[in-house]
Coordinates of N, CA and C and ligand atoms in Angstrom, one line a residue:
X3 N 109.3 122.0 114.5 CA 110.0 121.8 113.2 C 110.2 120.3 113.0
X4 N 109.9 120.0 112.1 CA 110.3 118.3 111.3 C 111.1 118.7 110.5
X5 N 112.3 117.9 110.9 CA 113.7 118.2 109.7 C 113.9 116.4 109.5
X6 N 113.4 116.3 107.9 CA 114.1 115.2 107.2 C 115.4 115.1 106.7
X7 N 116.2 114.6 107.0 CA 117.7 114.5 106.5 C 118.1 113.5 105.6
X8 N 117.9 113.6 104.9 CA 118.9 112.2 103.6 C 118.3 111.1 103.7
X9 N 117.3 111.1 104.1 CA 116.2 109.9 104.2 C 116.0 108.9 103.1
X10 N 116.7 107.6 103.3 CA 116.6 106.5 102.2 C 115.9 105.1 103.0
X11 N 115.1 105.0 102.4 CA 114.5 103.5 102.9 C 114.2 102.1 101.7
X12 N 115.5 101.4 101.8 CA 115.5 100.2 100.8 C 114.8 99.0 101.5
X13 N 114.4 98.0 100.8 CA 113.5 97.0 101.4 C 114.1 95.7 100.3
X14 N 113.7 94.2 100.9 CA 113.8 93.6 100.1 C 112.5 92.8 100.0
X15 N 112.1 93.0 99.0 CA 111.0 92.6 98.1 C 111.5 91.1 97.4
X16 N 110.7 89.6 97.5 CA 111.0 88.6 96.2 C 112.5 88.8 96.3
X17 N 113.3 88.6 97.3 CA 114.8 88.6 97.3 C 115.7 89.3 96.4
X18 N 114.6 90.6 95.5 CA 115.9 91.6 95.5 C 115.6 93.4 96.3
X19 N 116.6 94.1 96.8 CA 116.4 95.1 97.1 C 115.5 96.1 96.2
X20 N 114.6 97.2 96.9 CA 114.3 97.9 96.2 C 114.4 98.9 97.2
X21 N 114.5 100.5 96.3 CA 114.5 101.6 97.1 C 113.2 102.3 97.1
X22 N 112.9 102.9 98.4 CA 111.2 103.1 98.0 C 111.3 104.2 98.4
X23 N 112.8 105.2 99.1 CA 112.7 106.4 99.6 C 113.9 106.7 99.0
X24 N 114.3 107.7 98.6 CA 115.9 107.4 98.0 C 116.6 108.9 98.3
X25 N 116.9 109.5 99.6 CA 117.7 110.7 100.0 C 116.6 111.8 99.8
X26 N 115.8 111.5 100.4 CA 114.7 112.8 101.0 C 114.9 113.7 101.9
X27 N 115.3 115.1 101.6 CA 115.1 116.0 102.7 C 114.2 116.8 102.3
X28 N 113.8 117.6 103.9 CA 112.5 118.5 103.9 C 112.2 118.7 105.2
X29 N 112.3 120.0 105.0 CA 112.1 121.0 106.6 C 111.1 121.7 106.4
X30 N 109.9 121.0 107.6 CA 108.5 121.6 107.7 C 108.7 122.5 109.1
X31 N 108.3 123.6 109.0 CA 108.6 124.7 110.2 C 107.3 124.2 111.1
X32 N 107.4 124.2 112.6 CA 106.0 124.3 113.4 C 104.8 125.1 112.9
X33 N 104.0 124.5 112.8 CA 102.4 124.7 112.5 C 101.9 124.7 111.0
X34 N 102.9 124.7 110.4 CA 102.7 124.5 108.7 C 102.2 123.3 108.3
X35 N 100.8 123.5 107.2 CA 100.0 122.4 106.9 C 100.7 122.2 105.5
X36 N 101.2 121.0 105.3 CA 101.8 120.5 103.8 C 101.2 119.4 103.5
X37 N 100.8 119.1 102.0 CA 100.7 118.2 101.7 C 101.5 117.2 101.0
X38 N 101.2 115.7 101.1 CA 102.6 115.3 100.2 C 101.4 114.1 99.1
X39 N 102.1 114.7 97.7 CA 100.8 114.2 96.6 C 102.1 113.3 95.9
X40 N 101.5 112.4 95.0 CA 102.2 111.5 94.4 C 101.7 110.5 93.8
X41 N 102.0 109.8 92.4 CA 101.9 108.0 92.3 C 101.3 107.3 92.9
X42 N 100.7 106.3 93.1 CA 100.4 105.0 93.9 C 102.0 104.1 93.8
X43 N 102.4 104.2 94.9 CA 103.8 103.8 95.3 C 104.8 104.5 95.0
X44 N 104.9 105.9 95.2 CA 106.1 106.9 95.2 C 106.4 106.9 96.3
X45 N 106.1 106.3 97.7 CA 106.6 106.1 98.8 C 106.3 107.1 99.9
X46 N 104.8 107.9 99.7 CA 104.0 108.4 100.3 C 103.9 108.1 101.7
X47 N 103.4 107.0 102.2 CA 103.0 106.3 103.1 C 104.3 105.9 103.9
X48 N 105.0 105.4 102.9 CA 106.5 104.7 103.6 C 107.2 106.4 104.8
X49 N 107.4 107.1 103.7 CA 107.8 108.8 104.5 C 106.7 109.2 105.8
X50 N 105.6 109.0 105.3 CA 104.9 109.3 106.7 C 105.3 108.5 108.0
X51 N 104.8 107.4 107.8 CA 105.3 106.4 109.0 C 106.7 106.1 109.5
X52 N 107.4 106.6 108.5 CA 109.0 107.0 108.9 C 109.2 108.4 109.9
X53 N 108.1 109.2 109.5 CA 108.0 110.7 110.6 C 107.3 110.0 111.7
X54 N 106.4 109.6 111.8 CA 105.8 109.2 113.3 C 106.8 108.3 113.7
X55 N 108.1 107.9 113.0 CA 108.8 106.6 114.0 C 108.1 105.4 113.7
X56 N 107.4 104.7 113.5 CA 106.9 103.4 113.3 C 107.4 102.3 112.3
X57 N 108.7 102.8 111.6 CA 109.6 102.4 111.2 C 110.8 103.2 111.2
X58 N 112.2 102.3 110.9 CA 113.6 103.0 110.8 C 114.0 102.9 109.5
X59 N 114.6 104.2 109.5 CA 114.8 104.3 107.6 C 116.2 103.9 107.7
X60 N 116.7 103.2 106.4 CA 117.5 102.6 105.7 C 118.8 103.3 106.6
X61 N 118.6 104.8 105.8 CA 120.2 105.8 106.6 C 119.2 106.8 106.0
X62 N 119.6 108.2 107.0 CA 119.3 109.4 107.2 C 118.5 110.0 108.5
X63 N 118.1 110.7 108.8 CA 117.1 111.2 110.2 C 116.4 112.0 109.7
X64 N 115.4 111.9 111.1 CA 114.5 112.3 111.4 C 114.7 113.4 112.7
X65 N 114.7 114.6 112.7 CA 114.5 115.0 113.8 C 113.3 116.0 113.9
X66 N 113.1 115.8 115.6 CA 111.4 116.5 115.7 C 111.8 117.2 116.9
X67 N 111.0 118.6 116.3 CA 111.7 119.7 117.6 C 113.4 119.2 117.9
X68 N 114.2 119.1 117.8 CA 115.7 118.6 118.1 C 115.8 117.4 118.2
X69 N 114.6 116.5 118.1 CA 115.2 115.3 119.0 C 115.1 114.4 117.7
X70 N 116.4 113.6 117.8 CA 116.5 112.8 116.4 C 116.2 111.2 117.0
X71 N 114.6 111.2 116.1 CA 113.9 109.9 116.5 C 114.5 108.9 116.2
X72 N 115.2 109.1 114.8 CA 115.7 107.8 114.3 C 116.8 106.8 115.5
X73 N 117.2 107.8 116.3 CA 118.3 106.5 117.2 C 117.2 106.5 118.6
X74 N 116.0 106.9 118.5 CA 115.6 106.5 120.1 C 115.2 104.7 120.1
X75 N 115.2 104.4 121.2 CA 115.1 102.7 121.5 C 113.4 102.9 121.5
X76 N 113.1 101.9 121.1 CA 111.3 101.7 120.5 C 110.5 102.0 122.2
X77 N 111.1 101.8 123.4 CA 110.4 102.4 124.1 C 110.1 103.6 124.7
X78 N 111.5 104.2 124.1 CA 111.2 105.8 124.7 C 110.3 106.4 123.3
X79 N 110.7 105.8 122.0 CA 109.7 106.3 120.5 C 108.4 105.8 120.9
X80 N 107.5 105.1 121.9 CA 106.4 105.1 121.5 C 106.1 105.8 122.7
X81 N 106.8 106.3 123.5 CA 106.3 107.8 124.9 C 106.3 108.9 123.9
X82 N 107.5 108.5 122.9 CA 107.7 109.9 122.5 C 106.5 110.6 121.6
X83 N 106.2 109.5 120.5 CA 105.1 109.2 120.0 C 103.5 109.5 120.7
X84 N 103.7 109.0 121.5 CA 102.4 109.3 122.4 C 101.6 110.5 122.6
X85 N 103.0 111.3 122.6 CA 103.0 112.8 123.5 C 103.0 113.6 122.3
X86 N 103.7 113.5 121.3 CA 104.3 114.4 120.1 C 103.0 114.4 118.8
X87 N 102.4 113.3 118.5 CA 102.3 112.7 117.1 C 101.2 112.3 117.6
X88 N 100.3 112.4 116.9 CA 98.6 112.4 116.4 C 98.9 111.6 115.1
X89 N 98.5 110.4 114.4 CA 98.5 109.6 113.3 C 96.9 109.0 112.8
X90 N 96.5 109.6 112.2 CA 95.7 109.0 111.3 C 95.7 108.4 110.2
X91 N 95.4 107.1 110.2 CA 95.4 106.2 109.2 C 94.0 106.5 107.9
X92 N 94.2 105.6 106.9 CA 93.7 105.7 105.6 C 92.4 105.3 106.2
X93 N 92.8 103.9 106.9 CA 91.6 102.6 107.4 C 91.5 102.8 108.5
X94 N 91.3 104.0 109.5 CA 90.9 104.6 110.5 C 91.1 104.0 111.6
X95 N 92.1 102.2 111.6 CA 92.2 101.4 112.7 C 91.6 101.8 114.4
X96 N 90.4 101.8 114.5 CA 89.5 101.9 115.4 C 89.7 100.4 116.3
X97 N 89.7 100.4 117.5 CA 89.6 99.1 118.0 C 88.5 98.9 118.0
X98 N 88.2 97.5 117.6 CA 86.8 97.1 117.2 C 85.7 97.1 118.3
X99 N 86.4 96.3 119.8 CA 85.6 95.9 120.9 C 85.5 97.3 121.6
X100 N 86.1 98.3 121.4 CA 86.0 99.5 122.2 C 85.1 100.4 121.6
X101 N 83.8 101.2 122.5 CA 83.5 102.2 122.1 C 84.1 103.4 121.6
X102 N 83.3 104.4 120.8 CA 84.2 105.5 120.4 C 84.6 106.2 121.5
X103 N 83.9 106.8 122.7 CA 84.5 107.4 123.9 C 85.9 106.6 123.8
X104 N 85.4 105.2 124.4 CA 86.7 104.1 125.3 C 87.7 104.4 124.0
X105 N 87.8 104.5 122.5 CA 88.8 104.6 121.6 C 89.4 106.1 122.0
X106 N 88.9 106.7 122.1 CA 89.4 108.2 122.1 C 90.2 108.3 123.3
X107 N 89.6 108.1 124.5 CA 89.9 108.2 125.8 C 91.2 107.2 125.8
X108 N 91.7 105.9 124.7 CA 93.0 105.2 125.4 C 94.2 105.7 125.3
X109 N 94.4 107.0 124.1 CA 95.9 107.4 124.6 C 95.9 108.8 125.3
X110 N 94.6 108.9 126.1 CA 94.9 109.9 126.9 C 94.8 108.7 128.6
X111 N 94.5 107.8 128.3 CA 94.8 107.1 129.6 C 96.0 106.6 129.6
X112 N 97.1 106.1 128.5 CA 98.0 105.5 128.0 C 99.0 106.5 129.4
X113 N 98.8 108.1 129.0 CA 99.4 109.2 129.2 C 99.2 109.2 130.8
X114 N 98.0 108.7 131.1 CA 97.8 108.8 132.9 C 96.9 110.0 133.1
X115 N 96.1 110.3 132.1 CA 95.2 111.4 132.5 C 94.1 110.6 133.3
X116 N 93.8 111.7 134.5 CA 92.6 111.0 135.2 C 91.2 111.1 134.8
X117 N 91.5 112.4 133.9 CA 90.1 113.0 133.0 C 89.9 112.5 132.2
X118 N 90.3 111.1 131.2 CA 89.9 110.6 130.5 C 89.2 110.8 129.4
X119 N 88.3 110.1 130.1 CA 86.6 109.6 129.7 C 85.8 111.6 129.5
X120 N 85.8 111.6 130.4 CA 85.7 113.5 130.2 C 86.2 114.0 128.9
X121 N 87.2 114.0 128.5 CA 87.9 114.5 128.0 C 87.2 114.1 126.7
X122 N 87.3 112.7 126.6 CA 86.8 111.8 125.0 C 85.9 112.4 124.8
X123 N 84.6 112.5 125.8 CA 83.2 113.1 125.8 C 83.9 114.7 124.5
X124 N 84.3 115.4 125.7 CA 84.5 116.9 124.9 C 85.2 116.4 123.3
X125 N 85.7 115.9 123.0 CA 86.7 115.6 121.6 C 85.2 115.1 120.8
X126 N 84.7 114.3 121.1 CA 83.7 113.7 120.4 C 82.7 114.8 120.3
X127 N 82.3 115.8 121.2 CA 81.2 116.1 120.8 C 81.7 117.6 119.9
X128 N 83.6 118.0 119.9 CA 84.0 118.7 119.2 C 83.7 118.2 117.2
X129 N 84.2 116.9 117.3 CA 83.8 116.3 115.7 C 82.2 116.0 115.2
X130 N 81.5 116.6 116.8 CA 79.5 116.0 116.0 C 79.4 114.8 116.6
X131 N 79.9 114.2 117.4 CA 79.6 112.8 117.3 C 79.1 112.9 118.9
X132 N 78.5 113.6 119.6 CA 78.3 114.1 120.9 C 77.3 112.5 121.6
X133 N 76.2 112.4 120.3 CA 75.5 111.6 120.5 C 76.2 109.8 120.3
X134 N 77.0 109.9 119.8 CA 77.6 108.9 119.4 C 78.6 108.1 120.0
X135 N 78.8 108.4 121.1 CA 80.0 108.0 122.3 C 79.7 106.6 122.9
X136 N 78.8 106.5 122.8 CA 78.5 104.3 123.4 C 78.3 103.3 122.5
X137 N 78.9 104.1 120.9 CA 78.4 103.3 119.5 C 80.0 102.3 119.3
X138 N 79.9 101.6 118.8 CA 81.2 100.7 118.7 C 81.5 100.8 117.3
X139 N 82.9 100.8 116.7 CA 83.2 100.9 115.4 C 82.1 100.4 114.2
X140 N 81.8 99.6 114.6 CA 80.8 98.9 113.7 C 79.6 99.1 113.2
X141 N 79.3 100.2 114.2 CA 77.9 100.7 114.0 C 77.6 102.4 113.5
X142 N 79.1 102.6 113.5 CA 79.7 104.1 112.6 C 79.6 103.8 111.3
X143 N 79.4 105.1 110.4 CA 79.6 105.1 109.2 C 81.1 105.5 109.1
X144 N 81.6 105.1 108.1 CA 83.0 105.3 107.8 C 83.4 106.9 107.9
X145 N 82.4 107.7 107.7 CA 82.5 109.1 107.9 C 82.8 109.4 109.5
X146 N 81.8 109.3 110.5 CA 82.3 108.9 111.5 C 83.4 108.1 112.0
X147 N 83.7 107.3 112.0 CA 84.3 106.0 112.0 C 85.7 107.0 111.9
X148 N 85.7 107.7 111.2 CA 87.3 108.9 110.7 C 87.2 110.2 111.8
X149 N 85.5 110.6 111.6 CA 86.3 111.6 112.7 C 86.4 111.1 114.3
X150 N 86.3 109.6 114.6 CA 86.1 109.3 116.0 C 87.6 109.0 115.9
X151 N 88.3 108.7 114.6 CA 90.3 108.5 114.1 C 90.8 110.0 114.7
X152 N 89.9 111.0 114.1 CA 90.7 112.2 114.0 C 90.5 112.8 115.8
X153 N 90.1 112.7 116.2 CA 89.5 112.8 117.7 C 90.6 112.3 118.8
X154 N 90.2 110.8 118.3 CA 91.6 110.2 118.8 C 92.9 110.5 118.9
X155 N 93.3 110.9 117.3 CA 94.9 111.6 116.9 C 95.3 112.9 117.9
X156 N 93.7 113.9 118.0 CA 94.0 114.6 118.7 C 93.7 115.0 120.2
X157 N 93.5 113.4 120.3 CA 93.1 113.6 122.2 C 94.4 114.0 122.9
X158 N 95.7 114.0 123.1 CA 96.6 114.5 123.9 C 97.2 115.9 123.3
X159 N 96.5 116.7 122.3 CA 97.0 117.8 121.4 C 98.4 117.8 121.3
X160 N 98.7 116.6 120.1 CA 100.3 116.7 119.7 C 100.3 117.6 118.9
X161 N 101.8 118.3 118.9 CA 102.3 119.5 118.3 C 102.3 119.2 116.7
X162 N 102.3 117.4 116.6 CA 102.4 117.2 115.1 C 101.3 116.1 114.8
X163 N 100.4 116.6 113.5 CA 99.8 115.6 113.2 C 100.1 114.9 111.9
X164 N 99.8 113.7 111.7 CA 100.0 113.6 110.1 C 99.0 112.0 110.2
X165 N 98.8 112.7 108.7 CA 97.1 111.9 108.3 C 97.5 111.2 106.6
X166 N 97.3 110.1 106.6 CA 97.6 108.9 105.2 C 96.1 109.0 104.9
X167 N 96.4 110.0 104.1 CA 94.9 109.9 103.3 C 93.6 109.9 103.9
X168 N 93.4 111.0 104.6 CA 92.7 111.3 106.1 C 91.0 111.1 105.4
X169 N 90.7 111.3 103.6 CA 89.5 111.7 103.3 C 89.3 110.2 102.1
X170 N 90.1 109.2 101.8 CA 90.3 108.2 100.6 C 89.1 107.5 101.0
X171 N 88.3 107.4 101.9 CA 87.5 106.3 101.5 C 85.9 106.8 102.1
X172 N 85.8 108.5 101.7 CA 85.1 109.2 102.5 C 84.1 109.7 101.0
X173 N 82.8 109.5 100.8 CA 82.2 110.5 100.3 C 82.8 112.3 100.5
X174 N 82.4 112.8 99.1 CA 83.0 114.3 98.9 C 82.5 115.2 100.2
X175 N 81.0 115.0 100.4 CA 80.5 115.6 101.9 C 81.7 115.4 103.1
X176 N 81.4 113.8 103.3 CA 81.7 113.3 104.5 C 83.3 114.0 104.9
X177 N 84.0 113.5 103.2 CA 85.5 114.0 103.3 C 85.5 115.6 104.1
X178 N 84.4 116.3 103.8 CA 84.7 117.8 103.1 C 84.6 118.1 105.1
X179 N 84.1 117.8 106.0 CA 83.8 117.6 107.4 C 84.9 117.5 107.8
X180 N 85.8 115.9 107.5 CA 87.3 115.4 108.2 C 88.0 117.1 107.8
X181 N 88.4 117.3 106.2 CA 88.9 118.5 105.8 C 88.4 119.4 106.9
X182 N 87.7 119.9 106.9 CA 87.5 121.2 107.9 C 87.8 120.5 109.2
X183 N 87.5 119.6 109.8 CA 88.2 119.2 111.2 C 89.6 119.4 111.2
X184 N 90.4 119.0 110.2 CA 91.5 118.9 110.3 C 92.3 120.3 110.0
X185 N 91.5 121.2 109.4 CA 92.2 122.4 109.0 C 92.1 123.3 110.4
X186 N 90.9 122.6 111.1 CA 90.4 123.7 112.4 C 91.5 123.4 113.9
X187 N 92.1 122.3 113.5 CA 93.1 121.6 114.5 C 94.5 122.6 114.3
X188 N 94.6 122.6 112.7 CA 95.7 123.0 112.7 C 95.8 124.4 112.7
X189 N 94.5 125.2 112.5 CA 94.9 126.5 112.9 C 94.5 127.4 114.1
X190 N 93.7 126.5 115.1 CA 93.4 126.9 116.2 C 94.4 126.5 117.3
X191 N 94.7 125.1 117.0 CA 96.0 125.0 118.0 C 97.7 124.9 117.5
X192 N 97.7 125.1 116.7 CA 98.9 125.8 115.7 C 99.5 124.0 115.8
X193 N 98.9 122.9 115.7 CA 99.8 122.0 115.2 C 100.2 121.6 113.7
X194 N 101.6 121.1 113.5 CA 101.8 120.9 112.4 C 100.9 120.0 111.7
X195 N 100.6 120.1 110.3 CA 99.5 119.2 109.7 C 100.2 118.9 108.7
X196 N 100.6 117.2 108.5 CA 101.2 116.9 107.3 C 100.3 115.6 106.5
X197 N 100.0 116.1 105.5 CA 98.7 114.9 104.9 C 99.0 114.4 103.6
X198 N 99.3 113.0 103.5 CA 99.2 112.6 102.1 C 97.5 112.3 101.8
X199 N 97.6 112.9 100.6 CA 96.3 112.8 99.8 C 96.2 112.7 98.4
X200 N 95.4 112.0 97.9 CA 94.6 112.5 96.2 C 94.1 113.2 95.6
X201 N 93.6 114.0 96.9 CA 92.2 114.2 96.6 C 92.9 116.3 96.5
X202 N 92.8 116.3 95.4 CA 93.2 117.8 95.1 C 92.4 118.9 95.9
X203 N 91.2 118.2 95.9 CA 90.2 119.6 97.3 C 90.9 120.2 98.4
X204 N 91.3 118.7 99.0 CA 92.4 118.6 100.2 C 93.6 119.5 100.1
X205 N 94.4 119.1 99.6 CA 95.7 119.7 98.5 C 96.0 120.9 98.5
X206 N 94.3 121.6 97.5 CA 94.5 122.9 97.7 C 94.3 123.8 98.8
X207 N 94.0 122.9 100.3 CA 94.3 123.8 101.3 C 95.5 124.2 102.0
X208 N 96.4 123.2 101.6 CA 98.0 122.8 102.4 C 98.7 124.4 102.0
X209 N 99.5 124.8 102.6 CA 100.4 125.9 102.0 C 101.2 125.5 101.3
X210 N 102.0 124.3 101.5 CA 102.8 123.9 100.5 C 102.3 122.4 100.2
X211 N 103.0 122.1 98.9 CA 102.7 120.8 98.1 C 104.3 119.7 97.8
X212 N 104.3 118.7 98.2 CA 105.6 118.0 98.2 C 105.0 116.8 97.4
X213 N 105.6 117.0 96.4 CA 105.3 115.8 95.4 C 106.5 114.6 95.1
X214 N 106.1 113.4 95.4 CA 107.0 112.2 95.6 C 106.9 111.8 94.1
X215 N 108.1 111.3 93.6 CA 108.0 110.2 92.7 C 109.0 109.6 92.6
X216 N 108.5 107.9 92.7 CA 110.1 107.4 92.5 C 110.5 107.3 93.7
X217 N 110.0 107.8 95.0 CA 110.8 107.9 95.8 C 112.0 109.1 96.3
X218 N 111.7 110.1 95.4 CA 112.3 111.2 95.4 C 111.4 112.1 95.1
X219 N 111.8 113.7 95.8 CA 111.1 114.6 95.9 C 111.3 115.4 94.7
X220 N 109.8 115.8 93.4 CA 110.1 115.9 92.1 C 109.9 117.3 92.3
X221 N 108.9 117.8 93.2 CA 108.7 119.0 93.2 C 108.0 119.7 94.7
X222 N 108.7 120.7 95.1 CA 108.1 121.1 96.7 C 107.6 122.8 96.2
X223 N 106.9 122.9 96.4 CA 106.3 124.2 96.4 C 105.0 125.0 96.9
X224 N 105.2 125.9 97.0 CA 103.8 126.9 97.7 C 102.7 126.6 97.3
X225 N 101.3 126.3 97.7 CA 100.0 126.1 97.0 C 99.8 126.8 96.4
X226 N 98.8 127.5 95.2 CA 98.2 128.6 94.9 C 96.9 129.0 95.9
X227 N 96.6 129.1 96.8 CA 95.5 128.8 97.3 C 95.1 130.2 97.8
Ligands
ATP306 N1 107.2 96.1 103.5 C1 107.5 96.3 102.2 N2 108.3 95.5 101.5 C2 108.5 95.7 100.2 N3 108.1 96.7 99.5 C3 107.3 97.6 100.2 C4 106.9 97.5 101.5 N4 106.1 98.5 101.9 C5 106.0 99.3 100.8 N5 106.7 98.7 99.7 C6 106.8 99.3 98.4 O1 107.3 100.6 98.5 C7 106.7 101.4 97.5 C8 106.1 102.7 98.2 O2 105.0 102.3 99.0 P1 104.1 103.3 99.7 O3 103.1 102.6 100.5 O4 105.0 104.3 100.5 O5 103.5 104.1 98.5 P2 102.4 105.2 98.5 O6 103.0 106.4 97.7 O7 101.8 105.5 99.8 O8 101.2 104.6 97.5 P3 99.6 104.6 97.6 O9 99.3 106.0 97.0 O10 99.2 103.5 96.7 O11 99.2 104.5 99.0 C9 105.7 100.6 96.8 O12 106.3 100.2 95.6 C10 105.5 99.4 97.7 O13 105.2 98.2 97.0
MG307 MG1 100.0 105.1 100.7

């Protein structure tokens, strides 16, 4: 369960405050896929990265499974993080000098698994990329290049995943692949899937739709799907 509580995150911009999150709550139950649609700067991204912990919101919490991230000290949040939370980015942040195995395989070594490299193998050749494992970011197509992200997010099978626009810079095909990778994560191993996106294809798989504007939640509701 992800319980958002009164979630406000102000910032100061050109030396005046602005609010980019403004008393957001929202209770995602374990394994439910939601999407969160909105604006270009309804504070999409800001909420996500506030759920993985990778910033502290202004005032309100975050709690995951019980545990309320917002007061952990940044080194027990990035164990906690490690273990819990799968994060996919828009721009796939791949380390550039590391192969896709060696990318996949670092937060399951992070964790101290001795299977590693094994492991990356199986993740990689789950996304298609079987043949692909000694290629370095650079030599991926952006299509790849995402599911070697999505691979990675799910090399230690966190209970929660959440993806910033997991398909934005993907041809409709290529996207339509990440999509079904991501839907096959969430309903084969029951993790939670929370995805901001555009792309209505996407959208209409989520069970429910959380739409931002403003910084506030305009409308949360069931998909038609
Ligand atoms: N570090 C920051 N300092 C000041 N303002 C910020 C900062 N980060 C984000 N913002 C502002 O907060 C607002 C919300 O940003 P956010 O990235 O969450 O939007 P978004 O909904 O993800 O938009 P997009 O669809 O374009 O990705 C924007 O107006 C942005 O300019
Ligand atoms: Mg964004």
């Amino acid at each position: 369960m992800i319980s958002v509580k009164n979630l406000t995150m102000r910032l100061a911009a050109g030396g005046q405050a602005v609010t980019i999150l403004d008393d957001v709550s929202l209770d995602i139950p374990t394994k439910q896929m939601v999407a969160i649609v909105g604006p270009s700067g309804s504070g999409k991204s800001t909420l996500l990265g506030l759920i993985a912990g990778l910033d502290k919101p202004t005032s309100g919490s975050i709690i995951l499974d019980g545990v309320d991230i917002t007061g952990l000290p940044e080194r027990e949040m990035t164990r906690y993080r490690r273990q819990k939370i799968g994060y996919i980015f828009q721009s796939f942040h791949l380390i550039p000098t590391l192969t896709a195995q060696e990318n996949v395989a670092v937060p399951l070594e992070l964790n101290g698994d001795p299977g590693a490299r094994g492991r990356a193998e199986e993740l990689l050749a789950a996304v298609g990329l079987r043949d692909r494992s000694g290629h370095y970011p650079v030599q991926l197509s952006g299509g790849e290049q995402q599911r070697v992200a999505v691979a990675r997010a799910f090399a230690c099978r966190p209970p929660i995943l959440l993806a910033d626009e997991p398909t934005g810079n993907l041809d409709s095909a290529t996207g339509r692949q990440v999509i079904d990778l991501l839907l096959g994560l969430n309903r084969d191993h029951g993790s939670s899937l929370v995805l901001v996106t555009h792309d209505a294809a996407l959208a209409s798989h989520a069970e429910r739709i959380v739409s931002l504007r403003d910084g506030r939640i305009e409308s949360d509701k069931p998909s038609r799907r």
